[in-house]
Coordinates of C-alpha atoms and ligand atoms in Angstrom, one line a residue:
M237 CA -18.0 -13.0 9.1
T238 CA -16.2 -15.6 7.0
Y239 CA -15.4 -19.1 8.1
Q240 CA -12.2 -19.2 10.1
P241 CA -10.5 -22.5 9.6
G242 CA -9.0 -24.5 12.4
W243 CA -9.2 -24.4 16.1
H244 CA -10.6 -21.2 17.7
F245 CA -8.5 -20.6 20.8
V246 CA -10.9 -19.7 23.7
Q247 CA -8.4 -18.2 26.1
V248 CA -10.9 -16.3 28.2
P249 CA -10.8 -17.6 31.8
G250 CA -14.1 -19.4 31.4
P251 CA -16.2 -20.6 29.8
T252 CA -13.4 -23.0 29.0
N253 CA -12.9 -25.7 26.3
V254 CA -15.5 -28.4 26.6
P255 CA -13.8 -31.7 25.9
Q256 CA -15.2 -34.0 23.2
R257 CA -16.0 -36.6 25.9
V258 CA -18.2 -34.1 27.7
L259 CA -19.8 -32.9 24.4
R260 CA -20.7 -36.5 23.5
A261 CA -22.0 -37.2 27.0
I262 CA -24.3 -34.1 26.8
D263 CA -25.6 -35.2 23.4
M264 CA -28.6 -37.1 24.9
P265 CA -32.3 -36.6 24.8
P266 CA -33.7 -35.4 28.2
I267 CA -35.0 -38.3 30.3
D268 CA -37.8 -38.3 32.9
H269 CA -36.3 -36.4 35.8
R270 CA -38.6 -38.2 38.2
G271 CA -37.7 -41.7 37.0
P272 CA -35.3 -44.3 38.4
E273 CA -32.6 -43.8 35.7
F274 CA -32.3 -40.2 36.6
A275 CA -31.9 -40.9 40.3
K276 CA -29.0 -43.3 39.5
L277 CA -27.3 -40.5 37.5
T278 CA -27.6 -37.9 40.1
L279 CA -26.7 -39.8 43.3
G280 CA -23.3 -40.7 41.7
I281 CA -22.8 -37.1 40.7
F282 CA -23.4 -35.8 44.3
E283 CA -20.8 -38.2 45.6
G284 CA -18.3 -37.2 42.9
L285 CA -18.9 -33.5 43.5
K286 CA -18.2 -34.0 47.2
R287 CA -14.8 -35.4 46.3
V288 CA -14.0 -32.4 44.2
F289 CA -15.1 -29.9 46.9
K290 CA -13.3 -32.1 49.4
T291 CA -16.2 -32.4 51.7
S292 CA -17.4 -35.6 53.4
E293 CA -19.3 -33.8 56.2
G294 CA -21.0 -31.2 54.0
E295 CA -23.8 -31.2 51.5
V296 CA -23.6 -30.1 47.9
V297 CA -26.5 -28.6 45.9
I298 CA -26.8 -28.0 42.2
Y299 CA -28.8 -25.2 40.6
A300 CA -29.7 -24.6 37.0
S301 CA -28.0 -21.2 37.2
S302 CA -24.7 -19.6 36.5
G303 CA -22.2 -18.9 39.3
S304 CA -24.1 -15.7 40.2
G305 CA -27.1 -17.8 41.1
A306 CA -25.0 -19.8 43.4
W307 CA -23.7 -16.5 45.0
E308 CA -27.3 -15.5 45.6
A309 CA -28.2 -18.9 47.0
A310 CA -25.3 -18.7 49.5
I311 CA -26.5 -15.3 50.8
E312 CA -30.2 -16.0 50.9
N313 CA -29.8 -19.3 52.8
A314 CA -27.1 -18.5 55.2
L315 CA -27.7 -14.9 56.1
S316 CA -30.5 -12.5 57.1
P317 CA -31.2 -8.9 55.9
G318 CA -29.3 -6.5 58.0
D319 CA -26.5 -9.0 58.8
K320 CA -23.1 -7.4 58.9
V321 CA -20.6 -9.2 56.6
L322 CA -16.9 -8.6 55.7
M323 CA -16.0 -8.6 52.0
F324 CA -12.7 -7.7 50.2
E325 CA -12.1 -5.7 47.1
T326 CA -9.7 -8.0 45.2
G327 CA -11.2 -7.2 41.8
Q328 CA -14.4 -7.0 39.7
F329 CA -16.0 -10.3 40.9
A330 CA -15.6 -9.2 44.5
V331 CA -17.3 -5.9 43.5
L332 CA -20.2 -7.7 42.0
W333 CA -20.7 -10.1 44.9
H334 CA -20.6 -7.1 47.2
Q335 CA -23.2 -5.3 45.1
M336 CA -25.4 -8.4 45.3
A337 CA -25.0 -8.6 49.1
E338 CA -26.1 -5.0 49.4
R339 CA -29.1 -5.5 47.1
L340 CA -30.2 -8.4 49.2
G341 CA -30.1 -6.2 52.3
L342 CA -26.9 -7.2 54.0
D343 CA -24.8 -4.6 55.8
A344 CA -21.6 -5.3 53.9
E345 CA -18.3 -3.8 55.0
F346 CA -16.2 -3.8 51.8
V347 CA -12.5 -3.7 52.7
P348 CA -10.9 -1.5 50.0
G349 CA -8.2 -3.0 47.9
D350 CA -5.9 -1.9 45.0
W351 CA -6.8 -4.9 42.7
R352 CA -3.2 -6.0 42.8
H353 CA -3.0 -7.9 46.1
P354 CA -4.8 -10.7 47.8
I355 CA -6.9 -10.6 51.0
D356 CA -4.7 -9.9 54.0
P357 CA -5.3 -12.5 56.7
A358 CA -3.7 -10.3 59.3
F359 CA -6.3 -7.7 58.6
V360 CA -9.1 -10.3 58.9
E361 CA -7.8 -11.4 62.3
A362 CA -7.4 -7.8 63.6
R363 CA -10.9 -6.7 62.3
L364 CA -12.6 -9.8 63.8
S365 CA -10.8 -9.4 67.1
E366 CA -12.2 -5.9 67.3
D367 CA -15.7 -7.2 66.8
R368 CA -16.2 -8.4 70.4
D369 CA -20.0 -8.5 70.1
H370 CA -19.7 -10.8 67.1
T371 CA -21.8 -8.5 65.0
I372 CA -20.0 -9.8 61.8
K373 CA -22.0 -12.8 60.6
A374 CA -19.8 -13.9 57.7
V375 CA -16.4 -13.4 56.1
M376 CA -17.0 -13.6 52.3
A377 CA -13.9 -14.1 50.1
V378 CA -13.3 -14.7 46.4
H379 CA -10.7 -17.5 46.3
N380 CA -9.4 -16.8 42.8
E381 CA -10.3 -13.3 41.5
T382 CA -10.7 -13.9 37.8
S383 CA -10.5 -10.3 36.8
T384 CA -7.1 -9.6 38.3
G385 CA -5.5 -13.1 38.4
I386 CA -5.1 -12.9 42.2
M387 CA -5.6 -15.9 44.5
S388 CA -6.2 -15.4 48.2
D389 CA -5.1 -17.9 50.8
I390 CA -8.3 -19.4 52.2
A391 CA -6.5 -21.6 54.7
A392 CA -4.8 -18.5 56.2
I393 CA -8.1 -16.7 56.4
R394 CA -9.6 -19.7 58.3
R395 CA -6.6 -19.5 60.7
A396 CA -7.2 -15.8 61.1
I397 CA -10.9 -16.3 62.0
D398 CA -9.9 -19.0 64.5
A399 CA -7.1 -16.9 66.0
A400 CA -9.7 -14.1 66.6
H401 CA -12.0 -16.8 68.2
H402 CA -14.8 -15.4 66.0
P403 CA -17.9 -17.5 65.1
A404 CA -18.5 -15.8 61.6
L405 CA -19.3 -18.1 58.8
L406 CA -16.7 -18.4 56.1
M407 CA -18.2 -18.1 52.6
V408 CA -15.9 -18.6 49.5
D409 CA -16.3 -18.1 45.8
T410 CA -14.5 -20.8 43.9
V411 CA -16.0 -20.1 40.5
S412 CA -12.6 -19.9 38.8
S413 CA -10.7 -22.2 41.2
L414 CA -12.8 -25.4 41.8
A415 CA -11.3 -28.4 40.0
S416 CA -8.3 -26.4 38.9
I417 CA -6.7 -25.1 42.1
D418 CA -6.2 -27.0 45.4
Y419 CA -9.3 -26.4 47.5
R420 CA -10.5 -28.1 50.7
H421 CA -14.0 -27.3 51.9
D422 CA -13.9 -29.4 55.1
E423 CA -10.2 -29.0 56.0
W424 CA -10.3 -25.2 55.7
G425 CA -13.5 -24.9 57.7
V426 CA -15.5 -23.3 54.8
D427 CA -19.2 -23.0 55.5
V428 CA -20.4 -22.2 52.0
T429 CA -18.5 -22.7 48.8
V430 CA -19.8 -21.2 45.6
A431 CA -19.0 -22.6 42.2
G432 CA -20.1 -22.9 38.6
S433 CA -19.9 -25.4 35.8
Q434 CA -18.0 -23.5 33.0
K435 CA -14.4 -23.4 34.2
G436 CA -12.5 -26.1 36.0
L437 CA -15.4 -28.6 35.6
M438 CA -15.1 -28.2 31.8
L439 CA -18.8 -27.9 31.1
P440 CA -20.8 -25.3 29.3
P441 CA -22.3 -22.6 31.5
G442 CA -25.5 -23.4 33.3
L443 CA -24.9 -25.1 36.6
G444 CA -24.3 -23.4 39.9
F445 CA -23.2 -25.2 43.1
N446 CA -23.1 -24.6 46.8
A447 CA -21.1 -26.9 49.2
I448 CA -22.6 -26.4 52.6
S449 CA -21.2 -27.1 56.1
K450 CA -23.4 -28.3 59.0
K451 CA -22.9 -24.9 60.6
A452 CA -24.2 -23.2 57.5
L453 CA -27.2 -25.5 57.4
A454 CA -28.0 -24.6 61.0
A455 CA -27.7 -20.9 60.2
A456 CA -30.1 -21.4 57.2
A457 CA -32.7 -22.9 59.6
K458 CA -32.7 -19.6 61.4
S459 CA -32.0 -17.2 58.6
G460 CA -34.6 -14.4 57.8
C461 CA -33.8 -13.9 54.2
R462 CA -36.7 -14.6 51.8
R463 CA -35.9 -17.4 49.3
S464 CA -37.8 -19.7 47.1
Y465 CA -36.0 -21.3 44.1
F466 CA -32.7 -21.3 45.9
S467 CA -33.9 -22.8 49.2
W468 CA -31.3 -25.4 50.4
A469 CA -34.0 -27.2 52.4
D470 CA -36.1 -27.7 49.3
Q471 CA -33.1 -28.9 47.3
L472 CA -31.8 -31.3 49.9
S473 CA -35.1 -32.8 50.8
Q474 CA -35.4 -34.1 47.2
N475 CA -31.6 -34.6 46.4
R476 CA -31.4 -37.3 49.1
D477 CA -33.4 -39.6 46.7
G478 CA -31.6 -38.3 43.6
F479 CA -34.3 -35.8 42.5
F480 CA -34.8 -32.0 42.3
P481 CA -37.7 -29.8 43.3
Q482 CA -37.6 -28.1 39.9
T483 CA -36.8 -29.4 36.4
P484 CA -33.0 -29.9 36.5
A485 CA -30.6 -29.2 33.6
T486 CA -30.6 -32.9 32.7
T487 CA -28.2 -32.9 29.8
L488 CA -25.6 -30.8 31.6
L489 CA -25.8 -33.4 34.4
Y490 CA -24.8 -36.1 31.9
G491 CA -21.8 -33.9 31.0
L492 CA -21.0 -33.4 34.7
R493 CA -20.9 -37.1 35.3
E494 CA -18.4 -37.4 32.5
S495 CA -16.2 -34.5 33.6
L496 CA -16.1 -35.8 37.2
K497 CA -14.9 -39.1 35.7
M498 CA -12.2 -37.3 33.7
L499 CA -11.0 -35.4 36.8
E500 CA -10.8 -38.7 38.7
E501 CA -8.9 -40.4 35.9
E502 CA -6.3 -37.6 35.8
G503 CA -6.2 -37.3 39.6
L504 CA -7.0 -34.0 41.2
E505 CA -3.4 -33.4 42.4
N506 CA -2.2 -33.8 38.8
V507 CA -4.9 -31.4 37.6
F508 CA -3.7 -28.8 40.1
A509 CA 0.0 -29.4 39.1
R510 CA -1.0 -29.0 35.4
H511 CA -2.6 -25.6 36.1
R512 CA 0.3 -24.4 38.2
R513 CA 2.7 -25.4 35.4
H514 CA 0.7 -23.6 32.7
A515 CA 0.5 -20.5 34.9
E516 CA 4.2 -20.5 35.5
A517 CA 4.9 -21.0 31.8
T518 CA 2.6 -18.1 31.0
R519 CA 4.3 -15.8 33.5
R520 CA 7.7 -16.7 32.0
A521 CA 6.4 -15.6 28.6
V522 CA 5.0 -12.3 30.1
G523 CA 8.4 -11.7 31.8
A524 CA 10.3 -12.2 28.5
W525 CA 7.8 -10.0 26.6
G526 CA 8.7 -7.3 29.2
L527 CA 5.0 -6.8 30.1
E528 CA 3.7 -6.3 33.6
L529 CA 1.5 -8.6 35.6
Q530 CA -1.5 -7.1 37.4
C531 CA -0.8 -9.2 40.5
L532 CA 2.0 -7.8 42.5
D533 CA 2.3 -10.6 45.1
P534 CA 4.1 -13.8 43.7
A535 CA 2.5 -15.9 46.4
A536 CA -0.9 -14.9 45.1
Y537 CA -0.3 -15.5 41.3
S538 CA -3.4 -17.4 40.0
P539 CA -2.9 -20.8 38.6
T540 CA -5.9 -20.4 36.2
V541 CA -5.7 -16.9 34.8
T542 CA -2.9 -14.4 34.1
T543 CA -3.9 -10.7 33.9
I544 CA -1.4 -8.6 32.0
R545 CA -1.2 -4.8 31.8
V546 CA -0.6 -3.1 28.5
P547 CA 1.6 0.0 28.3
A548 CA -0.3 3.2 29.2
D549 CA -0.4 4.4 25.5
H550 CA -2.2 1.3 24.3
D551 CA -5.8 0.0 24.6
A552 CA -6.0 -3.6 25.7
D553 CA -9.4 -4.0 24.0
A554 CA -8.0 -2.9 20.6
F555 CA -5.2 -5.4 21.1
R556 CA -7.6 -8.2 21.9
A557 CA -9.5 -7.3 18.7
T558 CA -6.2 -7.6 16.7
A559 CA -5.5 -11.0 18.3
L560 CA -9.0 -12.2 17.4
E561 CA -8.9 -10.9 13.8
H562 CA -5.5 -12.2 12.9
F563 CA -5.1 -15.3 15.0
N564 CA -8.6 -16.5 15.9
I565 CA -7.9 -16.3 19.6
S566 CA -10.2 -14.8 22.2
L567 CA -8.4 -13.3 25.2
G568 CA -10.1 -12.2 28.4
A569 CA -11.2 -8.5 28.6
G570 CA -10.3 -6.1 31.4
L571 CA -13.3 -5.9 33.7
G572 CA -14.6 -2.9 35.6
K573 CA -12.0 -0.3 36.3
L574 CA -9.4 -2.4 34.4
K575 CA -11.3 -2.1 31.1
G576 CA -8.8 -1.4 28.3
R577 CA -5.9 -1.5 30.7
V578 CA -5.3 -5.3 30.8
F579 CA -6.0 -8.5 28.9
R580 CA -6.3 -11.9 30.5
I581 CA -5.0 -15.3 29.4
G582 CA -7.1 -18.1 30.8
H583 CA -5.2 -21.3 31.1
L584 CA -7.7 -23.6 32.8
G585 CA -10.0 -26.5 32.2
D586 CA -9.3 -29.1 29.5
F587 CA -5.9 -27.7 28.4
N588 CA -2.4 -29.0 27.7
D589 CA 1.1 -27.8 27.0
L590 CA 0.7 -27.5 23.2
M591 CA -2.6 -25.6 23.5
L592 CA -0.8 -23.2 25.8
A593 CA 2.1 -22.9 23.3
G594 CA -0.3 -22.1 20.5
A595 CA -2.1 -19.5 22.7
L596 CA 1.1 -17.8 23.7
A597 CA 2.3 -17.8 20.1
G598 CA -0.9 -16.1 19.1
V599 CA -0.4 -13.4 21.8
Q600 CA 3.2 -12.8 20.8
M601 CA 2.3 -12.4 17.1
A602 CA -0.6 -10.2 18.0
L603 CA 1.7 -8.0 20.1
G604 CA 3.9 -7.6 17.0
V605 CA 1.0 -6.9 14.7
H606 CA -0.6 -4.4 17.1
G607 CA 2.7 -2.6 17.6
I608 CA 3.0 -3.1 21.4
P609 CA 6.7 -3.1 22.2
H610 CA 7.8 -6.5 23.5
G611 CA 10.7 -8.9 23.8
E612 CA 10.7 -11.6 21.2
D613 CA 11.6 -14.5 23.5
G614 CA 8.2 -15.0 25.3
V615 CA 7.1 -18.2 23.6
S616 CA 10.6 -19.7 23.9
A617 CA 10.8 -18.9 27.6
A618 CA 7.5 -20.7 28.1
L619 CA 8.6 -23.7 26.0
T620 CA 11.9 -24.0 27.8
Y621 CA 10.1 -24.2 31.1
L622 CA 7.5 -26.7 29.8
E623 CA 10.3 -28.8 28.4
S624 CA 12.2 -28.7 31.7
V625 CA 9.2 -29.9 33.6
A626 CA 8.6 -32.8 31.1
K627 CA 12.3 -33.8 31.3
A628 CA 12.2 -33.8 35.1
A629 CA 9.1 -36.0 35.0
A630 CA 10.5 -38.4 32.4
Q631 CA 11.6 -41.8 33.7
P632 CA 15.1 -42.8 32.6
P633 CA 14.9 -45.4 29.9
A634 CA 15.1 -49.0 31.2
Y635 CA 18.4 -49.6 29.4
A636 CA 20.1 -46.5 30.9
Ligands
LIG754 N1 -17.1 -15.3 40.6 C1 -16.0 -15.4 39.8 C2 -14.7 -15.5 40.5 C3 -16.1 -15.5 38.5 O1 -15.0 -15.6 37.7 C4 -17.4 -15.4 37.9 C5 -17.6 -15.4 36.4 O2 -16.6 -15.5 35.7 C6 -18.5 -15.2 38.7 C7 -18.3 -15.2 40.1 C8 -19.9 -15.1 38.2 O3 -20.3 -16.3 37.6 P1 -21.3 -16.4 36.4 O4 -20.8 -15.4 35.3 O5 -21.3 -17.8 36.0 O6 -22.6 -15.9 36.9

């Protein structure tokens, strides 16, 4: 492999670009994780994280794990083997969380889906209303299904659970939505929120998070699942003083302190608007190329990742290889049953209009090189939209 000059476009939907500020913050020797300097670092981080999860009543724990570890922590703490739970097939990450639930001994009812639509809150209400004995212990939803680019409406799922007067816990995967898409742990009555470091939080992979409601903590006190490393009780007993029961990922925590600062400087609402803008611009490009989105419900279009189908006589993985070879851009692969059928453009994390313009230009040229029939106006459709948003936001000059 020869040196490829210039910027490598990492357009997979996570890990995302790690900004220079975060890279510099991480570039530190590890410190004593039982010393006073460390406690100062972490107590501020827990407070900052709570603002990102939008919880003031809940607790947040941090694991040295990827998002899958945080999935496992959620199950092992809140539930017991044999518990019935309701899960929804929105794509490959839902499939994997379901597989984990079964491996850990849950009795998981997996509501079939076509990988093109979000979770149906009306179904949730009907299914829970039928469950008069309250045998279902948790509703487990993937907020933003990274494989299909489909976002489910967590507030509506909360309303469905309430309308059925059902006590099930609500557990939500926000691995590809936290810090990029509007999310409200307390307001939406979520009991366990699962997240990871390598997407909206703009860090390298390696940290997993759970935000935990009081109801989930009470459930954990009675849960019969075996757990050790992931025990919330062990974490929380030491986190209160700024410490961890095990050796924490010290350098990533320095990075997390910086990324939380950056999110606050930009303002979470602005971060969300930026992600919506880039997703809309990307969809305009896809429309002008004449390609088809995987998501069929416009209300469920993901603000962080767009999943695009290739014509049936083309292989999306071969197309991705062409894009990488000629334009130094990594596009997301089709996962699970979508392998070879779709490619994904991640537009999340530390990302701006011109980075998106470059990424879309790379995709458009790669479509041409690879011989996938497409309209030539994709990039300009995206640019016209980005420009119109910038114009609308521009203040009239003072002399006008
Ligand atoms: N859930 C979602 C929605 C994801 O996108 C991912 C990974 O991309 C995971 C869970 C698993 O996280 P990890 O790969 O960090 O273990």
